[in-house]
Short mmCIF file of C-alpha atoms in Angstrom, two decimals:
data_model
loop_
_atom_site.label_atom_id
_atom_site.label_comp_id
_atom_site.label_asym_id
_atom_site.label_seq_id
_atom_site.Cartn_x
_atom_site.Cartn_y
_atom_site.Cartn_z
CA UNK A 76 -0.37 -0.21 -0.57
CA UNK A 77 1.92 3.08 -1.18
CA UNK A 78 1.58 6.83 -0.11
CA UNK A 79 -1.29 8.65 -1.39
CA UNK A 80 0.49 11.51 -2.83
CA UNK A 81 -0.29 10.23 -6.16
CA UNK A 82 -3.95 10.50 -6.18
CA UNK A 83 -3.66 13.76 -5.00
CA UNK A 84 -4.74 15.50 -8.32
CA UNK A 85 -6.94 12.55 -9.10
CA UNK A 86 -8.92 13.76 -5.60
CA UNK A 87 -8.56 17.15 -6.67
CA UNK A 88 -9.83 17.46 -9.31
CA UNK A 89 -13.11 14.55 -8.19
CA UNK A 90 -13.41 17.67 -6.13
CA UNK A 91 -14.37 20.55 -8.56
CA UNK A 92 -15.62 18.30 -11.05
CA UNK A 93 -18.60 17.46 -7.78
CA UNK A 94 -19.56 21.06 -7.69
CA UNK A 95 -20.03 21.41 -12.05
CA UNK A 96 -22.47 18.55 -12.03
CA UNK A 97 -24.34 19.50 -15.45
CA UNK A 98 -20.49 19.75 -17.37
CA UNK A 99 -20.37 16.31 -16.28
CA UNK A 100 -23.21 15.19 -17.17
CA UNK A 101 -22.69 16.49 -20.92
CA UNK A 102 -19.17 14.98 -20.60
CA UNK A 103 -20.35 11.55 -19.68
CA UNK A 104 -23.52 12.09 -22.25
CA UNK A 105 -20.09 11.79 -24.84
CA UNK A 106 -18.28 8.90 -23.85
CA UNK A 107 -21.59 6.59 -23.77
CA UNK A 108 -22.12 8.36 -26.99
CA UNK A 109 -18.81 7.42 -28.26
CA UNK A 110 -18.51 4.24 -26.82
CA UNK A 111 -22.17 3.05 -28.06
CA UNK A 112 -20.96 4.39 -31.89
CA UNK A 113 -17.72 2.55 -31.36
CA UNK A 114 -18.58 -1.21 -29.63
CA UNK A 115 -22.32 -0.78 -30.10
CA UNK A 116 -25.51 0.17 -27.77
CA UNK A 117 -26.14 -3.91 -25.31
CA UNK A 118 -23.64 -3.24 -22.50
CA UNK A 119 -23.14 -6.81 -22.15
CA UNK A 120 -21.03 -6.72 -25.78
CA UNK A 121 -20.00 -3.61 -24.58
CA UNK A 122 -17.20 -3.42 -21.29
CA UNK A 123 -16.79 0.66 -22.64
CA UNK A 124 -20.32 1.25 -22.72
CA UNK A 125 -20.82 -0.95 -19.54
CA UNK A 126 -18.34 1.29 -17.77
CA UNK A 127 -20.13 4.49 -19.10
CA UNK A 128 -23.64 3.60 -18.22
CA UNK A 129 -22.29 2.74 -14.50
CA UNK A 130 -20.34 6.49 -13.98
CA UNK A 131 -23.38 7.96 -14.82
CA UNK A 132 -25.57 5.85 -12.85
CA UNK A 133 -23.74 7.24 -10.19
CA UNK A 134 -23.65 10.46 -10.71
CA UNK A 135 -27.71 9.70 -10.97
CA UNK A 136 -27.35 10.55 -13.90
CA UNK A 137 -31.66 10.19 -15.88
CA UNK A 138 -31.85 6.46 -17.19
CA UNK A 139 -33.88 8.72 -20.13
CA UNK A 140 -30.55 10.87 -20.95
CA UNK A 141 -28.53 7.98 -20.69
CA UNK A 142 -31.00 5.72 -23.12
CA UNK A 143 -31.16 8.92 -24.89
CA UNK A 144 -27.27 8.42 -25.63
CA UNK A 145 -27.15 5.69 -26.57
CA UNK A 146 -29.50 5.13 -29.18
CA UNK A 147 -27.91 8.55 -30.11
CA UNK A 148 -24.79 6.34 -30.54
CA UNK A 149 -25.76 3.53 -31.96
CA UNK A 150 -28.47 6.21 -35.05
CA UNK A 151 -31.33 5.55 -33.79
CA UNK A 152 -31.30 8.86 -33.47
CA UNK A 153 -29.99 11.71 -34.86
CA UNK A 154 -27.26 12.77 -32.83
CA UNK A 155 -23.39 14.61 -33.32
CA UNK A 156 -20.53 13.11 -34.94
CA UNK A 157 -18.20 12.97 -32.33
CA UNK A 158 -13.83 12.60 -31.99
CA UNK A 159 -11.40 11.39 -29.83
CA UNK A 160 -8.45 13.32 -29.43
CA UNK A 161 -5.11 12.97 -27.31
CA UNK A 162 -3.27 15.97 -26.78
CA UNK A 163 -0.06 16.25 -24.58
CA UNK A 164 1.69 19.40 -22.99
CA UNK A 165 3.50 21.12 -20.43
CA UNK A 166 2.49 22.75 -17.82
CA UNK A 167 4.19 25.73 -15.09
CA UNK A 168 7.22 24.56 -13.75
CA UNK A 169 7.12 21.41 -16.66
CA UNK A 170 4.62 19.57 -14.91
CA UNK A 171 3.25 16.96 -17.57
CA UNK A 172 -0.16 17.33 -18.94
CA UNK A 173 -1.83 14.20 -20.63
CA UNK A 174 -5.70 15.32 -21.95
CA UNK A 175 -8.22 13.31 -23.05
CA UNK A 176 -11.11 14.71 -25.19
CA UNK A 177 -14.22 14.36 -27.22
CA UNK A 178 -14.88 16.86 -29.68
CA UNK A 179 -17.22 17.82 -32.94
CA UNK A 180 -15.00 19.85 -33.87
CA UNK A 181 -11.28 18.91 -33.41
CA UNK A 182 -9.73 22.52 -34.64
CA UNK A 183 -11.57 24.70 -32.13
CA UNK A 184 -10.61 22.31 -29.99
CA UNK A 185 -6.89 22.07 -29.73
CA UNK A 186 -6.40 26.39 -30.48
CA UNK A 187 -8.90 26.88 -27.79
CA UNK A 188 -6.38 24.02 -25.39
CA UNK A 189 -3.65 26.29 -26.67
CA UNK A 190 -4.51 29.49 -25.85
CA UNK A 191 -5.77 27.83 -22.36
CA UNK A 192 -1.81 26.90 -21.77
CA UNK A 193 -0.30 29.08 -23.08
CA UNK A 194 -1.98 32.24 -21.07
CA UNK A 195 -0.99 30.03 -17.91
CA UNK A 196 2.85 29.23 -18.84
CA UNK A 197 2.29 25.89 -20.06
CA UNK A 198 2.33 25.41 -23.80
CA UNK A 199 1.08 22.25 -26.13
CA UNK A 200 3.39 19.81 -27.84
CA UNK A 201 3.74 16.74 -29.77
CA UNK A 202 1.86 13.16 -29.60
CA UNK A 203 3.92 10.99 -27.71
CA UNK A 204 5.97 13.64 -25.59
CA UNK A 205 4.67 13.38 -21.96
CA UNK A 206 2.59 10.41 -22.29
CA UNK A 207 5.45 7.72 -21.56
CA UNK A 208 5.58 8.97 -18.32
CA UNK A 209 2.12 7.77 -17.25
CA UNK A 210 1.04 4.32 -17.17
CA UNK A 211 -2.87 3.27 -17.89
CA UNK A 212 -4.12 1.57 -15.07
CA UNK A 213 -8.19 1.22 -13.65
CA UNK A 214 -9.09 2.87 -10.55
CA UNK A 215 -11.86 2.42 -7.84
CA UNK A 216 -12.38 5.08 -5.36
CA UNK A 217 -15.85 3.71 -2.87
CA UNK A 218 -16.57 5.85 1.02
CA UNK A 219 -15.05 4.15 3.72
CA UNK A 220 -16.06 3.70 7.32
CA UNK A 221 -14.48 2.02 10.13
CA UNK A 222 -15.79 -1.53 9.58
CA UNK A 223 -14.75 -1.57 6.13
CA UNK A 224 -11.32 -0.15 6.15
CA UNK A 225 -10.28 -3.59 8.97
CA UNK A 226 -11.14 -5.75 6.30
CA UNK A 227 -10.64 -3.87 3.12
CA UNK A 228 -7.11 -5.72 3.07
CA UNK A 229 -8.45 -8.84 2.73
CA UNK A 230 -11.35 -8.22 0.25
CA UNK A 231 -8.76 -6.30 -2.17
CA UNK A 232 -7.02 -9.31 -2.50
CA UNK A 233 -10.26 -11.51 -3.05
CA UNK A 234 -12.13 -9.26 -5.60
CA UNK A 235 -7.98 -9.49 -7.51
CA UNK A 236 -6.83 -6.19 -7.13
CA UNK A 237 -3.28 -4.53 -7.23
CA UNK A 238 -3.28 -2.43 -4.46
CA UNK A 239 -4.77 0.14 -2.21
CA UNK A 240 -4.47 3.63 -0.14
CA UNK A 241 -6.69 4.88 2.45
CA UNK A 242 -7.00 8.90 1.17
CA UNK A 243 -8.95 10.84 4.56
CA UNK A 244 -12.84 8.48 4.12
CA UNK A 245 -12.29 7.46 0.93
CA UNK A 246 -10.37 4.53 -0.73
CA UNK A 247 -8.18 3.89 -3.70
CA UNK A 248 -8.05 0.34 -5.27
CA UNK A 249 -5.80 -0.33 -7.78
CA UNK A 250 -6.52 -2.66 -10.87
CA UNK A 251 -5.84 -4.43 -14.40
CA UNK A 252 -8.19 -2.16 -16.54
CA UNK A 253 -8.98 -5.25 -17.93
CA UNK A 254 -10.39 -5.86 -14.92
CA UNK A 255 -12.00 -2.25 -13.77
CA UNK A 256 -16.53 -3.89 -14.27
CA UNK A 257 -15.23 -7.13 -12.65
CA UNK A 258 -13.44 -5.73 -9.53
CA UNK A 259 -16.48 -3.11 -9.18
CA UNK A 260 -19.06 -5.52 -8.93
CA UNK A 261 -16.58 -7.41 -6.70
CA UNK A 262 -16.35 -5.07 -3.48
CA UNK A 263 -20.39 -3.83 -4.04
CA UNK A 264 -21.01 -7.75 -3.58
CA UNK A 265 -18.90 -7.27 -0.72
CA UNK A 266 -21.21 -3.90 0.73
CA UNK A 267 -18.30 -1.56 -0.87
CA UNK A 268 -20.24 1.98 -1.47
CA UNK A 269 -18.33 3.03 -5.20
CA UNK A 270 -18.64 6.44 -5.07
CA UNK A 271 -16.53 5.87 -9.48
CA UNK A 272 -14.33 3.99 -11.52
CA UNK A 273 -12.66 4.87 -14.61
CA UNK A 274 -9.63 3.86 -16.03
CA UNK A 275 -7.47 7.06 -15.11
CA UNK A 276 -3.30 7.62 -16.41
CA UNK A 277 -0.93 7.57 -13.92
CA UNK A 278 1.76 8.92 -13.16
CA UNK A 279 5.30 6.44 -13.14
CA UNK A 280 7.14 9.30 -10.71
CA UNK A 281 5.39 12.46 -9.63
CA UNK A 282 7.76 16.27 -9.07
CA UNK A 283 6.50 17.98 -6.14
CA UNK A 284 5.22 20.92 -6.45
CA UNK A 285 6.02 23.59 -3.09
CA UNK A 286 3.28 25.56 -1.10
CA UNK A 287 3.97 29.18 -4.16
CA UNK A 288 3.26 27.90 -6.66
CA UNK A 289 0.46 26.14 -6.23
CA UNK A 290 -2.55 28.12 -7.08
CA UNK A 291 -1.79 28.70 -10.26
CA UNK A 292 -0.91 24.93 -11.00
CA UNK A 293 -4.57 23.97 -9.99
CA UNK A 294 -5.66 27.06 -11.71
CA UNK A 295 -4.52 26.03 -15.06
CA UNK A 296 -5.96 22.15 -14.18
CA UNK A 297 -9.00 23.56 -13.25
CA UNK A 298 -9.10 25.43 -16.53
CA UNK A 299 -8.89 22.57 -18.64
CA UNK A 300 -10.91 20.23 -16.90
CA UNK A 301 -13.48 22.76 -17.23
CA UNK A 302 -13.03 22.90 -21.11
CA UNK A 303 -16.42 21.37 -22.22
CA UNK A 304 -14.52 18.89 -24.50
CA UNK A 305 -11.91 17.88 -21.83
CA UNK A 306 -13.28 13.96 -21.13
CA UNK A 307 -10.16 13.27 -18.41
CA UNK A 308 -7.16 15.06 -17.44
CA UNK A 309 -4.54 14.37 -15.83
CA UNK A 310 -0.57 15.76 -14.47
CA UNK A 311 2.07 14.33 -13.10
CA UNK A 312 2.49 16.20 -9.94
CA UNK A 313 1.93 16.76 -6.22
CA UNK A 314 1.77 18.75 -3.73
CA UNK A 315 3.75 19.69 -0.77
CA UNK A 316 2.08 18.69 2.81
#
């Protein structure tokens, strides 16, 4: 069980997202639509769609919104043609930034992201510039009671997760990305309150940001994450305690 500093920017992003529920719904709908377009509308045969719908339900999205997004993806309803893009860049102090985008106009999106980065002492980079600094893993975040904490190590091993960290009143459980849904459902059957389950990019190493620089880094990350077309954004910074 490693130290929880590697999850610091994930935790901050989650907190910022909770305050922007409308934007979260927009992003989830895009993800559901793309997942259905690429893999069909059957959740049992489409793990990506299954995960997106599970995420939507965890955020209390109405079922009619979910169904409509799936039908737009499968072509049963008319919808927007979205593209998935990856953009990479650098922020203040050279931190690495990895952005997963779903957009209906990639020229507009890249122009807006470049403007945000340039305005905050950052820059857009060539493909592959920072992606090698990260690895793709599954991350499950769940509420933790004292009862849960006592049994957590045993239960994590039982469902074949890789590792876990306790961060405040939450447990961050890391898993092989191919086992994400299976492990999530296993933990739920054991009685855990799963708040989210998603595939993320976690940094191979961390760059510590000292307190005087904290605000400008977090401001940039919030602006990128708030962009309507940014589905997920990751970085390799950790905050000094």
